Short mmCIF file of C-alpha atoms in Angstrom, two decimals:
data_model
loop_
_atom_site.label_atom_id
_atom_site.label_comp_id
_atom_site.label_asym_id
_atom_site.label_seq_id
_atom_site.Cartn_x
_atom_site.Cartn_y
_atom_site.Cartn_z
CA VAL A 1330 -82.04 15.24 22.61
CA PHE A 1331 -81.39 14.76 25.70
CA LYS A 1332 -84.21 18.12 26.96
CA TYR A 1333 -86.77 16.40 24.40
CA ALA A 1334 -86.52 12.84 25.80
CA THR A 1335 -86.63 13.92 29.90
CA SER A 1336 -89.50 15.88 28.78
CA TYR A 1337 -91.50 13.25 26.60
CA CYS A 1338 -91.00 11.16 29.77
CA ALA A 1339 -92.33 13.97 32.10
CA SER A 1340 -95.17 14.95 29.91
CA LEU A 1341 -96.18 11.42 29.68
CA ALA A 1342 -96.10 10.34 32.91
CA LEU A 1343 -98.05 13.65 33.92
CA PHE A 1344 -100.58 12.51 31.08
CA HIS A 1345 -100.73 9.00 32.68
CA ASP A 1346 -101.15 10.32 36.34
CA LEU A 1347 -103.74 12.78 34.93
CA LYS A 1348 -105.91 9.66 33.26
CA ARG A 1349 -105.45 7.90 36.60
CA GLU A 1350 -106.34 10.93 39.22
CA PRO A 1351 -107.32 13.79 37.61
CA GLU A 1352 -108.09 15.97 39.92
CA ALA A 1353 -104.80 15.04 42.81
CA ALA A 1354 -102.86 15.47 38.98
CA ARG A 1355 -104.59 18.83 38.12
CA ALA A 1356 -103.47 20.44 41.34
CA LYS A 1357 -100.02 18.89 41.05
CA ILE A 1358 -99.30 20.10 37.59
CA PHE A 1359 -101.00 23.64 38.75
CA ALA A 1360 -98.40 24.09 41.71
CA MET A 1361 -95.50 22.81 39.02
CA LEU A 1362 -96.11 25.71 36.60
CA SER A 1363 -96.62 27.70 39.99
CA ALA A 1364 -93.23 26.90 41.03
CA GLY A 1365 -91.26 28.63 38.64
CA GLY A 1366 -87.92 29.12 39.32
CA SER A 1367 -88.59 28.56 42.74
CA ALA A 1368 -86.69 25.90 43.44
CA ARG A 1369 -84.62 22.63 41.76
CA PRO A 1370 -86.19 21.93 38.85
CA LEU A 1371 -85.84 18.17 39.69
CA ASP A 1372 -87.19 19.15 43.48
CA ILE A 1373 -90.34 20.98 41.25
CA MET A 1374 -91.10 18.09 38.85
CA ARG A 1375 -90.56 15.57 41.70
CA ALA A 1376 -93.16 17.41 43.86
CA ALA A 1377 -95.47 16.85 40.46
CA GLY A 1378 -94.89 13.15 40.26
CA VAL A 1379 -92.22 13.35 38.13
CA ASP A 1380 -89.27 11.24 39.80
CA TYR A 1381 -86.47 10.93 37.67
CA GLN A 1382 -84.74 8.67 39.30
CA SER A 1383 -88.19 6.26 39.41
CA GLU A 1384 -87.90 3.55 36.49
CA ARG A 1385 -91.12 3.86 35.65
CA ILE A 1386 -91.50 6.83 33.37
CA TYR A 1387 -88.67 5.74 31.37
CA ASP A 1388 -90.51 2.36 31.51
CA GLU A 1389 -94.39 3.95 30.50
CA ALA A 1390 -92.29 6.34 27.86
CA PHE A 1391 -90.70 3.09 26.11
CA GLU A 1392 -94.15 1.47 25.93
CA ALA A 1393 -96.02 4.61 24.38
CA TYR A 1394 -93.16 4.69 21.75
CA ARG A 1395 -93.51 1.16 20.95
CA LYS A 1396 -97.27 1.62 20.82
CA ASP A 1397 -96.59 4.33 18.28
CA VAL A 1398 -94.39 2.68 16.12
CA GLU A 1399 -96.56 -0.19 15.85
CA GLN A 1400 -99.41 2.09 15.35
CA ALA A 1401 -97.09 3.94 12.42
CA ARG A 1402 -96.39 0.47 10.97
CA LEU A 1403 -100.16 -0.45 10.79
CA THR A 1404 -100.78 2.08 9.33
CA PHE A 1405 -98.44 3.25 6.63
CA LEU A 1406 -96.82 -1.01 6.47
CA PRO A 1407 -99.67 -2.84 6.60
CA ALA A 1408 -98.26 -5.32 4.62
CA CYS A 1409 -95.48 -6.23 6.69
CA PRO A 1410 -95.27 -8.76 9.50
CA ALA A 1411 -94.07 -7.46 12.86
CA LYS A 1412 -90.66 -8.64 13.40
#
């Protein structure tokens, strides 16, 4: 579960960076992929713009998850009011 949660947060952070600054984010992502095992994973991710010590990636992940749950509720349970 831990690996899934951290990779979910990282992928969303990278996705949001791609939406905000496509060229800069693309360069960071390719640099991250090219790094392989040449540095500590946390350092590689930080260089790509994903800082696991920052609340930003968690806030964005929880907001995306909240939207997904709401969309599922509206899709599958349209008659049920939100709580």
